[in-house]
PDB file of C-alpha atoms in Angstrom:
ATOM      1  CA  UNK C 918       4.815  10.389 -11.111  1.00 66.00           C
ATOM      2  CA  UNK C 919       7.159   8.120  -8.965  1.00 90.00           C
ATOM      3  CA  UNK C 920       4.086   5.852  -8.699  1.00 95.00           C
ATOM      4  CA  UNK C 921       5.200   4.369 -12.043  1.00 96.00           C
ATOM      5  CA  UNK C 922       8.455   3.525 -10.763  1.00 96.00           C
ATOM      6  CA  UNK C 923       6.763   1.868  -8.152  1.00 97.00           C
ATOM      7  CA  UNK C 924       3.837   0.144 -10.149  1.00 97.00           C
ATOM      8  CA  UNK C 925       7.274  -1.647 -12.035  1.00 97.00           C
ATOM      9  CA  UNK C 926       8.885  -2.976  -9.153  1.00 97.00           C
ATOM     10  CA  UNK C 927       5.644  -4.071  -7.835  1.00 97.00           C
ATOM     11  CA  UNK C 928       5.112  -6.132 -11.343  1.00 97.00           C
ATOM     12  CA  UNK C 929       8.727  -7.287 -11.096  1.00 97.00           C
ATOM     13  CA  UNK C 930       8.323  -8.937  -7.393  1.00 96.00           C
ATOM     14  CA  UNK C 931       4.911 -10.576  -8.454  1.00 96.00           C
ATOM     15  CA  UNK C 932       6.573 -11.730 -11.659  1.00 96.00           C
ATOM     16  CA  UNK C 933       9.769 -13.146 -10.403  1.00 96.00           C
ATOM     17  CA  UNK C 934       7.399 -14.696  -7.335  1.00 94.00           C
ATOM     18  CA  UNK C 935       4.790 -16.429 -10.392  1.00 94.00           C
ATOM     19  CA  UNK C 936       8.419 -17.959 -11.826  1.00 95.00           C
ATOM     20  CA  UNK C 937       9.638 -19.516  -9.007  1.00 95.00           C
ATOM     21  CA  UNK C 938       6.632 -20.881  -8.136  1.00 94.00           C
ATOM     22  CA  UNK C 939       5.179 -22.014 -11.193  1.00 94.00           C
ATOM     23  CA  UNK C 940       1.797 -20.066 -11.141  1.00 95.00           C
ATOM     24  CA  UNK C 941      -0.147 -17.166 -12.790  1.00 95.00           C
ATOM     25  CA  UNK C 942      -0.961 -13.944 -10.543  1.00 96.00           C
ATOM     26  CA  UNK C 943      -4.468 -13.032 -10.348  1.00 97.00           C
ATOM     27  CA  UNK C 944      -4.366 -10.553  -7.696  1.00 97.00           C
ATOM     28  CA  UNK C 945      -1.692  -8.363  -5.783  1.00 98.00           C
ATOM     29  CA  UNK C 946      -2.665  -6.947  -2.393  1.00 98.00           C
ATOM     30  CA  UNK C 947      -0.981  -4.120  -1.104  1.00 97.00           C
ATOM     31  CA  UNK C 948      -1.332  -1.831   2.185  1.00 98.00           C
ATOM     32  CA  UNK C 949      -0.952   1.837   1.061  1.00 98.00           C
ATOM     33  CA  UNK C 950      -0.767   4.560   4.488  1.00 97.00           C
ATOM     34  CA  UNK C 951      -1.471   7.700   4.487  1.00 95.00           C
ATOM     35  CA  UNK C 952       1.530   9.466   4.749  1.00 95.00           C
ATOM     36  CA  UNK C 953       3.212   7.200   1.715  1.00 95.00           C
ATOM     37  CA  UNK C 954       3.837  10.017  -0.193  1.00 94.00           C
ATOM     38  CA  UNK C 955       1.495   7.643  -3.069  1.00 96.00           C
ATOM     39  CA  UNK C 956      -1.733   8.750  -4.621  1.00 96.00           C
ATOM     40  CA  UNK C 957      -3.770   5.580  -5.141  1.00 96.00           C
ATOM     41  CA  UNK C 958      -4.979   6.129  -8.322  1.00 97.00           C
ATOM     42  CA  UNK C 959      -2.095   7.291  -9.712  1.00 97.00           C
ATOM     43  CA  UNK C 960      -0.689   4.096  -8.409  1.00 97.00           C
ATOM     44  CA  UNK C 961      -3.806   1.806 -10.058  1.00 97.00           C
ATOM     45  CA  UNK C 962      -3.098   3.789 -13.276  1.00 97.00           C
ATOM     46  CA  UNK C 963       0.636   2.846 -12.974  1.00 97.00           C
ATOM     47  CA  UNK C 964       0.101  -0.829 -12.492  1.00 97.00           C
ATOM     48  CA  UNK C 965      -2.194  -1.268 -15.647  1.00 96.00           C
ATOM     49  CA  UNK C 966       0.959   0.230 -17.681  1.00 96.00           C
ATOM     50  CA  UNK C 967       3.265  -1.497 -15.865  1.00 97.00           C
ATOM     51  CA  UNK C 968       1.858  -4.571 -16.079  1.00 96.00           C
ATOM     52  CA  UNK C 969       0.218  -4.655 -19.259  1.00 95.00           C
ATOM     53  CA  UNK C 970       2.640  -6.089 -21.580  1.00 93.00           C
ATOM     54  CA  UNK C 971       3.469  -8.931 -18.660  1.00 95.00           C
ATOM     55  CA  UNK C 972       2.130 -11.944 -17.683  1.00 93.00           C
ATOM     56  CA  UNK C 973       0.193  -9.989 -14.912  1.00 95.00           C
ATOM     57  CA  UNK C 974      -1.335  -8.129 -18.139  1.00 94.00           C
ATOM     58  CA  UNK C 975      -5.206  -9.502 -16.179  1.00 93.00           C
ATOM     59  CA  UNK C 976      -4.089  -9.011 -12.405  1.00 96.00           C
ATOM     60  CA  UNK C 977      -5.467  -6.466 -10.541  1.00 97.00           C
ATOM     61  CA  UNK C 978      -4.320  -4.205  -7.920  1.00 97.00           C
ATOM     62  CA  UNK C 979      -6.461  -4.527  -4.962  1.00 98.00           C
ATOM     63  CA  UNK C 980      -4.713  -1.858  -2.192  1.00 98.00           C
ATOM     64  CA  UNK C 981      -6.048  -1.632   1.650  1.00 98.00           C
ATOM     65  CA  UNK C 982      -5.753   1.706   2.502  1.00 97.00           C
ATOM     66  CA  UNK C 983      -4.241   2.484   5.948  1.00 97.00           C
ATOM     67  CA  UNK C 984      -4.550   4.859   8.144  1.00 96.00           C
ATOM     68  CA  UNK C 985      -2.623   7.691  10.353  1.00 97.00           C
ATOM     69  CA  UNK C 986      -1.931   6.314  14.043  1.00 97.00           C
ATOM     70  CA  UNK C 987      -0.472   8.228  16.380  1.00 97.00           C
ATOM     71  CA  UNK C 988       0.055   7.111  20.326  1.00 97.00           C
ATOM     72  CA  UNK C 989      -0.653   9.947  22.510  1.00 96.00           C
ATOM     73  CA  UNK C 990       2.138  10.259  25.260  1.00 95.00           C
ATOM     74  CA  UNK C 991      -0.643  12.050  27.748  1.00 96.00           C
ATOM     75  CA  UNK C 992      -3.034   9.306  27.583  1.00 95.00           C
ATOM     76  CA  UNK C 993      -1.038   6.644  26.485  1.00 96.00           C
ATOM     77  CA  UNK C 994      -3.133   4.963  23.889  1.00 96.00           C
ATOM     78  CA  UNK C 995      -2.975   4.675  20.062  1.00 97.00           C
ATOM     79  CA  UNK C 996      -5.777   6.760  17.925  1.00 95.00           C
ATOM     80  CA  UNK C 997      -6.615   7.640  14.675  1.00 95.00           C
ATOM     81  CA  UNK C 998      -6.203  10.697  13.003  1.00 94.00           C
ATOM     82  CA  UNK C 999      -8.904  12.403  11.171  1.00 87.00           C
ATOM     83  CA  UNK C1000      -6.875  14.325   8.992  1.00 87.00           C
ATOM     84  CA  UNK C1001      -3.491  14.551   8.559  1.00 88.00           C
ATOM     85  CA  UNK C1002      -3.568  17.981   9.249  1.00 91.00           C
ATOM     86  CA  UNK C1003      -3.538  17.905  12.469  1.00 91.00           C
ATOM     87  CA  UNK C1004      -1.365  15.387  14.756  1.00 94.00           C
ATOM     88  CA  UNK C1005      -3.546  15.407  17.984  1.00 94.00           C
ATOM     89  CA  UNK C1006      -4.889  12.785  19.914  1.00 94.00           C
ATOM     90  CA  UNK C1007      -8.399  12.423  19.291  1.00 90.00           C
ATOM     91  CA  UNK C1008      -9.209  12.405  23.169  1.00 92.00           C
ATOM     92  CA  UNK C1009      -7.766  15.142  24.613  1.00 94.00           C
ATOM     93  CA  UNK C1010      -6.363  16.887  21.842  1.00 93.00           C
ATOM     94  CA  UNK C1011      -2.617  16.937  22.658  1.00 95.00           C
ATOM     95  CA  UNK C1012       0.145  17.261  19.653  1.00 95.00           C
ATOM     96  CA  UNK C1013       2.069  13.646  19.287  1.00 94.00           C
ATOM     97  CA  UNK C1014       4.991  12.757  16.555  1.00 93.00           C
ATOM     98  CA  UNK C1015       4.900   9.208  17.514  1.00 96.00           C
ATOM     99  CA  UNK C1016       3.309   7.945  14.363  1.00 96.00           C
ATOM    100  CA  UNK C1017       2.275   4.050  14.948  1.00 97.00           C
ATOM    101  CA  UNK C1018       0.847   3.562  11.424  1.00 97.00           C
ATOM    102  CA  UNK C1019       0.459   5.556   8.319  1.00 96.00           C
ATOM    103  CA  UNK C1020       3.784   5.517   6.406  1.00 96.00           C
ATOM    104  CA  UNK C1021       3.013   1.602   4.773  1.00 96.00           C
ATOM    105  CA  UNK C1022       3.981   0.627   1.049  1.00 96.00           C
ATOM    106  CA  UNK C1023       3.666  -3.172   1.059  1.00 96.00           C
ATOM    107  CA  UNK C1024       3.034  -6.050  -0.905  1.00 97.00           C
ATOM    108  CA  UNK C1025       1.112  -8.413   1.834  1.00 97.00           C
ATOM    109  CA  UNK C1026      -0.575 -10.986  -0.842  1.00 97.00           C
ATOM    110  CA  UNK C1027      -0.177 -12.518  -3.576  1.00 97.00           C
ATOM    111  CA  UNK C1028      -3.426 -14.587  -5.193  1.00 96.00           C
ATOM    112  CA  UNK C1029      -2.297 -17.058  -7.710  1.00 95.00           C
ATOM    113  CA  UNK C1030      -3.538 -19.721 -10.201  1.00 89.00           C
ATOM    114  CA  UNK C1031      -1.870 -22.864 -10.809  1.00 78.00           C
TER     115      UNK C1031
END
């Protein structure tokens, strides 16, 4: 249940952010990969009781989800992985370790009301 931990300083960034800058948080955005080691909902769930008694009590969590990219040193392009079961290239099926995308935690947006 790290995601709590998380959900907090996720509230705590947006809050100190809607201080400085005078304004109330209506949204965060956040990109989530695959390989984050977070569970999504666990991490929606979080930020309700994180942020409930908080100015961003109203503010919802709206998370892009990311995907696994790996870059296949045979063909030498970048593809997606189906499942994170398997790290092959898509095209011609050889093992890779060099993960592009797919590890993200990151606060990209905030949407605010002044």
């Amino acid at each position: 249940m790290h995601e709590l931990s998380i959900a907090m300083s996720i509230v705590d960034l947006a809050q100190q952010e809607a201080e400085q800058r005078g304004v109330r948080i209506n949204a965060v955005h956040l990109k989530l990969g695959a390989l984050s080691g977070i569970v999504k909902e666990s991490l929606i769930a979080s930020y309700e009781m994180a942020s409930f008694d908080t100015p961003l009590k109203q503010s919802r969590l709206v998370i892009e989800e990311v995907p696994v990219v790996i870059f296949c040193l045979v063909c030498k392009v970048e593809c997606e992985l189906s499942t994170i079961q398997m790290f092959c290239c898509s095209q011609c099926g050889a093992p890779s370790s060099e993960i592009v995308r797919g590890r993200e935690l990151e606060v990209t947006a905030l949407e605010v009301q002044s």
